[in-house]
Amino acid sequence: MIYPWQTTAWQQLAAQRHTLPHALLLLGKSGSGRVAFARHLAATLLCEDVQPDFSPCGQCPSCHLLAQNSHPDLCELTPEIPEGDNVARKLLQIKVDAVRELLDFAHLSSHRGGRRVVLLHPAESLNLQAANALLKVLEEPPPQVVFVLVGHNKDTLLPTIKSRCRQFALPAPDAEEALAYLQANHVDNAPALLAFHGGTPLFEHNPATDALRAELLPLLAEPRLLGLLDYAARFDREKLPLATFLDWLGKWLLDIGLAQRQLPPCYYPDAAADLAKLGARTEPMHLFALVERINLLAPYGRHTLNVKMQAEDLLIDYLHFWQHKRSPA
Ligand SMILES: [Zn+2]
């Protein structure tokens, strides 16, 4: 299935049905339903009785095999989940061995006599070696094999991979569509959650994590050393990756930046009053230094460094930022 906001994109793709290339790169924001769209496309490419609107029929042997997750002509490649506990704190990658297996798959002949489809997502998780291995098969694609890659609209993919795929942009829903979707799915506190997730409605919904984030906000509005240190310890106990903490704090700082320019918050609309006060009392230059600290830590967001210590350091820096009152103009 595709989401309501993808209907036009699907029609655009359907218009290209007779000239589809051997490799497509679907680009869209995470949380906007891009993988669902890619799976729908894979189903159509494999379907033995494609409907006039380019949808899979849902009835043929291929569609039945897909519904059972056992279609021999589909290979879906996603990052390997590392073994052991604390998976959230590990970097997820698609490695070269997985791509080699995929190449073996691509060179087999079709079980059902039609196309074979390789679905790979997210394309950014290919490590360099894996991307180079994939590049070879994209340069000399076996007949009747279609590669569907899903990626983010950022320059995190090798240009050589991009240039060998036809790029196709997928839309995110507008604010109204996204809110309607969440409300139809009975998500509590939908407007605040939607704002926090940058307007894309298909986020992972974890009430305990959301509650932990909500507890951080009053501490950031009125920071006190002991409260901050206690919070860093609690965050660490939840075994969440540093990337999550950087995301929460980074978005708060962006909202302070907006408040310094007398603009409304983007990510934490419910904290607008606190943010306005912070915007009035803090210096843009000090804010910039703190944002820079977060940017420098971003590449380590999923490494197994000491999350508690990093979170403490950042919160202490935040306290100093808050204590530096804006100098009188
Ligand atoms: Zn079918």
CSV table of C-alpha atoms and ligand atoms in Angstrom, one decimal:
chain,number,residue,atom,x,y,z
A,1,MET,CA,0.0,0.0,0.0
A,2,ILE,CA,1.0,3.6,-0.4
A,3,TYR,CA,0.0,6.6,1.8
A,4,PRO,CA,-2.5,9.1,0.7
A,5,TRP,CA,0.1,11.8,0.2
A,6,GLN,CA,2.0,9.6,-2.2
A,7,THR,CA,-0.8,9.2,-4.8
A,8,THR,CA,0.5,11.9,-7.2
A,9,ALA,CA,4.0,10.5,-7.0
A,10,TRP,CA,2.7,7.0,-7.8
A,11,GLN,CA,0.9,8.4,-10.8
A,12,GLN,CA,4.1,10.1,-12.0
A,13,LEU,CA,5.9,6.8,-11.6
A,14,ALA,CA,3.1,4.9,-13.4
A,15,ALA,CA,3.5,7.3,-16.3
A,16,GLN,CA,7.1,6.0,-16.7
A,17,ARG,CA,6.0,2.4,-16.5
A,18,HIS,CA,7.3,1.5,-20.0
A,19,THR,CA,10.6,3.3,-19.7
A,20,LEU,CA,11.6,2.3,-16.1
A,21,PRO,CA,15.3,2.0,-15.8
A,22,HIS,CA,17.2,-0.9,-14.2
A,23,ALA,CA,18.0,1.2,-11.1
A,24,LEU,CA,15.8,3.7,-9.3
A,25,LEU,CA,16.7,5.8,-6.3
A,26,LEU,CA,13.7,6.9,-4.3
A,27,LEU,CA,14.6,9.9,-2.3
A,28,GLY,CA,12.5,11.1,0.6
A,29,LYS,CA,12.5,12.1,4.3
A,30,SER,CA,12.6,9.3,6.8
A,31,GLY,CA,9.2,8.9,8.4
A,32,SER,CA,7.4,9.9,5.2
A,33,GLY,CA,6.6,6.3,4.1
A,34,ARG,CA,9.3,5.9,1.5
A,35,VAL,CA,10.0,2.2,2.2
A,36,ALA,CA,6.3,1.4,1.9
A,37,PHE,CA,6.3,3.1,-1.4
A,38,ALA,CA,9.4,1.1,-2.5
A,39,ARG,CA,7.7,-2.1,-1.4
A,40,HIS,CA,4.6,-1.2,-3.4
A,41,LEU,CA,6.8,-0.6,-6.4
A,42,ALA,CA,8.6,-4.0,-5.9
A,43,ALA,CA,5.2,-5.7,-5.7
A,44,THR,CA,4.1,-4.1,-9.0
A,45,LEU,CA,7.3,-5.0,-10.7
A,46,LEU,CA,6.8,-8.7,-9.7
A,47,CYS,CA,3.0,-8.8,-10.1
A,48,GLU,CA,1.7,-11.1,-12.9
A,49,ASP,CA,-1.5,-9.1,-13.5
A,50,VAL,CA,-0.6,-5.4,-12.9
A,51,GLN,CA,-3.7,-3.2,-12.6
A,52,PRO,CA,-4.4,-0.2,-15.0
A,53,ASP,CA,-3.3,2.2,-12.2
A,54,PHE,CA,0.1,0.3,-12.0
A,55,SER,CA,-0.9,-1.3,-8.7
A,56,PRO,CA,-0.2,-4.9,-7.9
A,57,CYS,CA,-3.3,-7.1,-8.2
A,58,GLY,CA,-3.0,-8.7,-4.8
A,59,GLN,CA,-4.3,-12.0,-6.2
A,60,CYS,CA,-1.7,-13.6,-8.5
A,61,PRO,CA,0.9,-16.2,-7.3
A,62,SER,CA,3.6,-13.5,-7.1
A,63,CYS,CA,1.4,-11.2,-4.9
A,64,HIS,CA,0.6,-14.2,-2.6
A,65,LEU,CA,4.3,-15.0,-2.3
A,66,LEU,CA,5.0,-11.4,-1.4
A,67,ALA,CA,2.3,-11.3,1.2
A,68,GLN,CA,3.9,-14.4,2.8
A,69,ASN,CA,7.3,-12.7,2.6
A,70,SER,CA,8.7,-15.6,0.6
A,71,HIS,CA,9.0,-14.3,-3.0
A,72,PRO,CA,12.1,-15.9,-4.4
A,73,ASP,CA,12.6,-13.1,-6.9
A,74,LEU,CA,12.7,-10.4,-4.3
A,75,CYS,CA,15.8,-9.6,-2.3
A,76,GLU,CA,15.4,-6.9,0.4
A,77,LEU,CA,18.6,-5.7,1.9
A,78,THR,CA,18.7,-3.6,5.1
A,79,PRO,CA,21.5,-3.1,7.7
A,80,GLU,CA,22.5,-6.1,9.6
A,81,ILE,CA,21.4,-5.9,13.3
A,82,PRO,CA,24.5,-6.5,15.3
A,83,GLU,CA,24.4,-9.2,18.0
A,84,GLY,CA,24.3,-8.6,21.7
A,85,ASP,CA,22.5,-6.1,23.9
A,86,ASN,CA,22.5,-2.4,23.5
A,87,VAL,CA,21.8,-2.6,19.8
A,88,ALA,CA,20.5,1.0,19.8
A,89,ARG,CA,23.9,2.3,20.5
A,90,LYS,CA,25.6,0.6,17.5
A,91,LEU,CA,26.0,1.9,14.0
A,92,LEU,CA,23.9,0.0,11.5
A,93,GLN,CA,25.6,-0.7,8.2
A,94,ILE,CA,25.1,-2.6,5.1
A,95,LYS,CA,28.3,-4.5,4.7
A,96,VAL,CA,30.2,-5.8,1.7
A,97,ASP,CA,29.3,-9.5,2.4
A,98,ALA,CA,25.6,-8.7,2.2
A,99,VAL,CA,26.1,-6.9,-1.1
A,100,ARG,CA,28.0,-10.0,-2.5
A,101,GLU,CA,25.1,-12.2,-1.6
A,102,LEU,CA,22.8,-9.8,-3.3
A,103,LEU,CA,25.0,-10.0,-6.4
A,104,ASP,CA,24.7,-13.8,-6.4
A,105,PHE,CA,20.9,-13.3,-6.2
A,106,ALA,CA,20.9,-10.8,-9.1
A,107,HIS,CA,22.7,-13.2,-11.4
A,108,LEU,CA,20.4,-16.2,-10.8
A,109,SER,CA,17.6,-16.7,-13.3
A,110,SER,CA,14.1,-15.7,-12.3
A,111,HIS,CA,12.0,-18.3,-10.4
A,112,ARG,CA,8.7,-17.1,-11.8
A,113,GLY,CA,10.0,-16.1,-15.2
A,114,GLY,CA,9.5,-12.4,-14.7
A,115,ARG,CA,11.7,-9.7,-13.2
A,116,ARG,CA,13.8,-10.0,-10.2
A,117,VAL,CA,13.8,-7.0,-7.7
A,118,VAL,CA,16.5,-5.9,-5.3
A,119,LEU,CA,15.2,-3.5,-2.6
A,120,LEU,CA,17.9,-1.7,-0.6
A,121,HIS,CA,17.3,0.7,2.2
A,122,PRO,CA,18.5,3.0,3.6
A,123,ALA,CA,21.1,3.5,0.9
A,124,GLU,CA,23.1,5.7,3.2
A,125,SER,CA,23.9,2.7,5.4
A,126,LEU,CA,26.0,1.1,2.7
A,127,ASN,CA,29.6,1.4,3.9
A,128,LEU,CA,32.2,2.4,1.3
A,129,GLN,CA,33.3,-1.1,0.4
A,130,ALA,CA,29.7,-2.3,0.1
A,131,ALA,CA,28.8,0.8,-2.1
A,132,ASN,CA,31.7,0.0,-4.4
A,133,ALA,CA,30.6,-3.6,-4.8
A,134,LEU,CA,27.1,-2.5,-5.6
A,135,LEU,CA,28.5,0.0,-8.1
A,136,LYS,CA,29.9,-2.8,-10.3
A,137,VAL,CA,26.5,-4.4,-10.7
A,138,LEU,CA,24.8,-1.1,-11.4
A,139,GLU,CA,27.3,-0.5,-14.2
A,140,GLU,CA,26.6,-3.9,-15.8
A,141,PRO,CA,23.2,-4.9,-14.6
A,142,PRO,CA,22.0,-8.4,-15.3
A,143,PRO,CA,18.9,-8.5,-17.6
A,144,GLN,CA,15.5,-8.3,-16.0
A,145,VAL,CA,16.8,-7.2,-12.6
A,146,VAL,CA,15.5,-3.9,-11.2
A,147,PHE,CA,17.3,-2.2,-8.3
A,148,VAL,CA,15.2,0.0,-6.0
A,149,LEU,CA,17.2,2.0,-3.6
A,150,VAL,CA,15.7,4.2,-0.9
A,151,GLY,CA,17.6,7.1,0.4
A,152,HIS,CA,17.5,10.5,2.1
A,153,ASN,CA,17.6,13.7,0.2
A,154,LYS,CA,21.0,14.5,1.4
A,155,ASP,CA,24.5,14.2,-0.1
A,156,THR,CA,25.4,11.3,2.0
A,157,LEU,CA,25.5,8.8,-1.0
A,158,LEU,CA,28.4,8.3,-3.3
A,159,PRO,CA,27.8,10.4,-6.4
A,160,THR,CA,28.8,7.4,-8.6
A,161,ILE,CA,25.9,5.4,-7.1
A,162,LYS,CA,23.5,8.3,-7.6
A,163,SER,CA,24.6,8.9,-11.2
A,164,ARG,CA,23.8,5.2,-12.1
A,165,CYS,CA,20.2,5.4,-10.8
A,166,ARG,CA,17.2,7.4,-12.0
A,167,GLN,CA,16.4,9.6,-9.0
A,168,PHE,CA,12.8,10.0,-8.0
A,169,ALA,CA,11.7,12.4,-5.3
A,170,LEU,CA,9.0,11.3,-2.9
A,171,PRO,CA,6.9,13.9,-1.1
A,172,ALA,CA,6.3,14.2,2.6
A,173,PRO,CA,2.8,15.0,3.7
A,174,ASP,CA,1.8,18.6,4.4
A,175,ALA,CA,1.0,19.5,7.9
A,176,GLU,CA,-2.7,18.9,7.5
A,177,GLU,CA,-2.3,15.5,6.0
A,178,ALA,CA,0.2,14.4,8.6
A,179,LEU,CA,-2.0,15.5,11.5
A,180,ALA,CA,-5.0,13.8,10.0
A,181,TYR,CA,-3.0,10.6,9.6
A,182,LEU,CA,-1.9,10.6,13.3
A,183,GLN,CA,-5.4,11.5,14.6
A,184,ALA,CA,-6.9,8.7,12.5
A,185,ASN,CA,-4.3,6.4,14.1
A,186,HIS,CA,-5.3,7.6,17.6
A,187,VAL,CA,-1.9,9.0,18.5
A,188,ASP,CA,-2.1,11.2,21.7
A,189,ASN,CA,-0.6,14.6,21.7
A,190,ALA,CA,-0.3,14.5,17.9
A,191,PRO,CA,0.5,18.1,17.1
A,192,ALA,CA,3.5,18.2,19.6
A,193,LEU,CA,4.9,14.9,18.4
A,194,LEU,CA,4.5,15.9,14.8
A,195,ALA,CA,6.3,19.2,15.3
A,196,PHE,CA,9.1,17.4,17.2
A,197,HIS,CA,9.5,14.9,14.3
A,198,GLY,CA,9.8,17.7,11.7
A,199,GLY,CA,6.3,17.1,10.3
A,200,THR,CA,6.8,13.5,9.1
A,201,PRO,CA,4.1,11.3,10.7
A,202,LEU,CA,5.6,7.8,10.5
A,203,PHE,CA,8.0,8.1,13.4
A,204,GLU,CA,8.6,5.3,15.9
A,205,HIS,CA,6.2,6.0,18.7
A,206,ASN,CA,7.5,5.1,22.1
A,207,PRO,CA,5.6,6.7,25.0
A,208,ALA,CA,8.4,6.0,27.5
A,209,THR,CA,11.0,7.8,25.4
A,210,ASP,CA,8.6,10.7,24.7
A,211,ALA,CA,8.0,11.0,28.4
A,212,LEU,CA,11.8,11.1,29.1
A,213,ARG,CA,12.2,13.8,26.5
A,214,ALA,CA,9.3,15.8,28.0
A,215,GLU,CA,11.1,15.7,31.4
A,216,LEU,CA,14.2,17.3,29.9
A,217,LEU,CA,12.4,20.4,28.7
A,218,PRO,CA,11.6,22.1,32.1
A,219,LEU,CA,15.2,21.4,33.1
A,220,LEU,CA,16.4,23.2,30.0
A,221,ALA,CA,14.1,26.1,30.7
A,222,GLU,CA,15.4,26.5,34.3
A,223,PRO,CA,18.7,24.6,34.4
A,224,ARG,CA,20.1,23.5,37.8
A,225,LEU,CA,23.3,21.5,38.0
A,226,LEU,CA,22.1,18.6,40.2
A,227,GLY,CA,18.9,18.2,38.1
A,228,LEU,CA,20.9,18.1,34.9
A,229,LEU,CA,23.4,15.5,36.2
A,230,ASP,CA,20.6,13.4,37.5
A,231,TYR,CA,18.9,13.6,34.1
A,232,ALA,CA,22.1,12.5,32.3
A,233,ALA,CA,22.2,9.4,34.5
A,234,ARG,CA,18.6,8.6,33.9
A,235,PHE,CA,19.0,9.0,30.2
A,236,ASP,CA,22.0,6.6,30.3
A,237,ARG,CA,20.0,4.0,32.2
A,238,GLU,CA,17.5,3.8,29.3
A,239,LYS,CA,20.4,2.6,27.0
A,240,LEU,CA,19.4,5.2,24.4
A,241,PRO,CA,22.1,6.2,21.9
A,242,LEU,CA,23.9,9.5,22.3
A,243,ALA,CA,22.4,10.4,18.9
A,244,THR,CA,19.0,10.6,20.5
A,245,PHE,CA,20.2,13.0,23.1
A,246,LEU,CA,22.0,15.1,20.5
A,247,ASP,CA,18.7,15.2,18.5
A,248,TRP,CA,16.6,16.4,21.5
A,249,LEU,CA,19.1,19.0,22.7
A,250,GLY,CA,20.0,20.1,19.1
A,251,LYS,CA,16.3,20.8,18.3
A,252,TRP,CA,15.9,22.7,21.5
A,253,LEU,CA,18.9,24.9,20.6
A,254,LEU,CA,17.5,25.5,17.1
A,255,ASP,CA,14.3,26.7,18.7
A,256,ILE,CA,16.3,29.0,21.0
A,257,GLY,CA,18.0,30.4,17.8
A,258,LEU,CA,14.5,31.1,16.4
A,259,ALA,CA,13.4,32.7,19.6
A,260,GLN,CA,16.5,35.0,19.5
A,261,ARG,CA,15.1,36.3,16.3
A,262,GLN,CA,11.6,36.6,17.8
A,263,LEU,CA,10.3,33.6,15.7
A,264,PRO,CA,8.1,30.8,16.9
A,265,PRO,CA,9.6,27.4,17.7
A,266,CYS,CA,9.7,24.7,15.1
A,267,TYR,CA,10.2,21.5,17.2
A,268,TYR,CA,8.8,22.3,20.7
A,269,PRO,CA,5.8,24.5,20.1
A,270,ASP,CA,4.4,23.7,23.6
A,271,ALA,CA,7.4,25.3,25.2
A,272,ALA,CA,7.0,28.6,23.2
A,273,ALA,CA,6.9,30.7,26.4
A,274,ASP,CA,10.0,29.2,27.9
A,275,LEU,CA,11.9,29.4,24.6
A,276,ALA,CA,10.9,33.1,24.2
A,277,LYS,CA,12.5,33.9,27.6
A,278,LEU,CA,15.6,31.9,26.7
A,279,GLY,CA,15.8,33.7,23.4
A,280,ALA,CA,15.7,37.1,25.2
A,281,ARG,CA,18.4,36.2,27.8
A,282,THR,CA,21.0,34.3,25.7
A,283,GLU,CA,23.6,35.4,23.1
A,284,PRO,CA,23.5,34.1,19.5
A,285,MET,CA,27.3,33.8,19.6
A,286,HIS,CA,27.2,31.5,22.7
A,287,LEU,CA,24.4,29.5,21.1
A,288,PHE,CA,26.5,29.0,18.0
A,289,ALA,CA,29.4,27.6,20.0
A,290,LEU,CA,27.0,25.1,21.7
A,291,VAL,CA,25.5,24.0,18.4
A,292,GLU,CA,28.9,23.5,17.0
A,293,ARG,CA,29.7,21.2,19.9
A,294,ILE,CA,26.7,19.1,19.0
A,295,ASN,CA,27.6,19.0,15.3
A,296,LEU,CA,31.1,17.8,16.2
A,297,LEU,CA,29.7,14.9,18.3
A,298,ALA,CA,27.1,13.9,15.7
A,299,PRO,CA,29.4,11.4,13.9
A,300,TYR,CA,29.9,9.6,17.2
A,301,GLY,CA,26.1,9.4,18.0
A,302,ARG,CA,26.0,5.6,17.6
A,303,HIS,CA,29.4,4.7,18.8
A,304,THR,CA,29.8,3.0,22.2
A,305,LEU,CA,31.4,5.9,24.0
A,306,ASN,CA,30.4,6.9,27.4
A,307,VAL,CA,26.9,8.3,26.9
A,308,LYS,CA,26.4,9.4,30.5
A,309,MET,CA,29.6,11.4,30.5
A,310,GLN,CA,28.9,13.0,27.1
A,311,ALA,CA,25.4,14.0,28.1
A,312,GLU,CA,26.7,15.4,31.4
A,313,ASP,CA,29.3,17.5,29.6
A,314,LEU,CA,26.8,18.9,27.2
A,315,LEU,CA,24.3,19.8,29.9
A,316,ILE,CA,27.0,21.5,31.9
A,317,ASP,CA,28.0,23.5,28.8
A,318,TYR,CA,24.3,24.3,28.4
A,319,LEU,CA,24.2,25.6,32.0
A,320,HIS,CA,27.1,27.9,31.3
A,321,PHE,CA,25.4,29.0,28.1
A,322,TRP,CA,22.3,29.9,30.1
A,323,GLN,CA,24.3,31.6,32.9
A,324,HIS,CA,26.0,33.9,30.4
A,325,LYS,CA,23.3,36.5,30.4
A,326,ARG,CA,23.0,38.6,27.3
A,327,SER,CA,25.1,41.8,27.7
A,328,PRO,CA,23.2,45.0,27.7
A,329,ALA,CA,23.1,46.5,24.2
B,1,ZN,ZN,-0.4,-9.7,-8.7
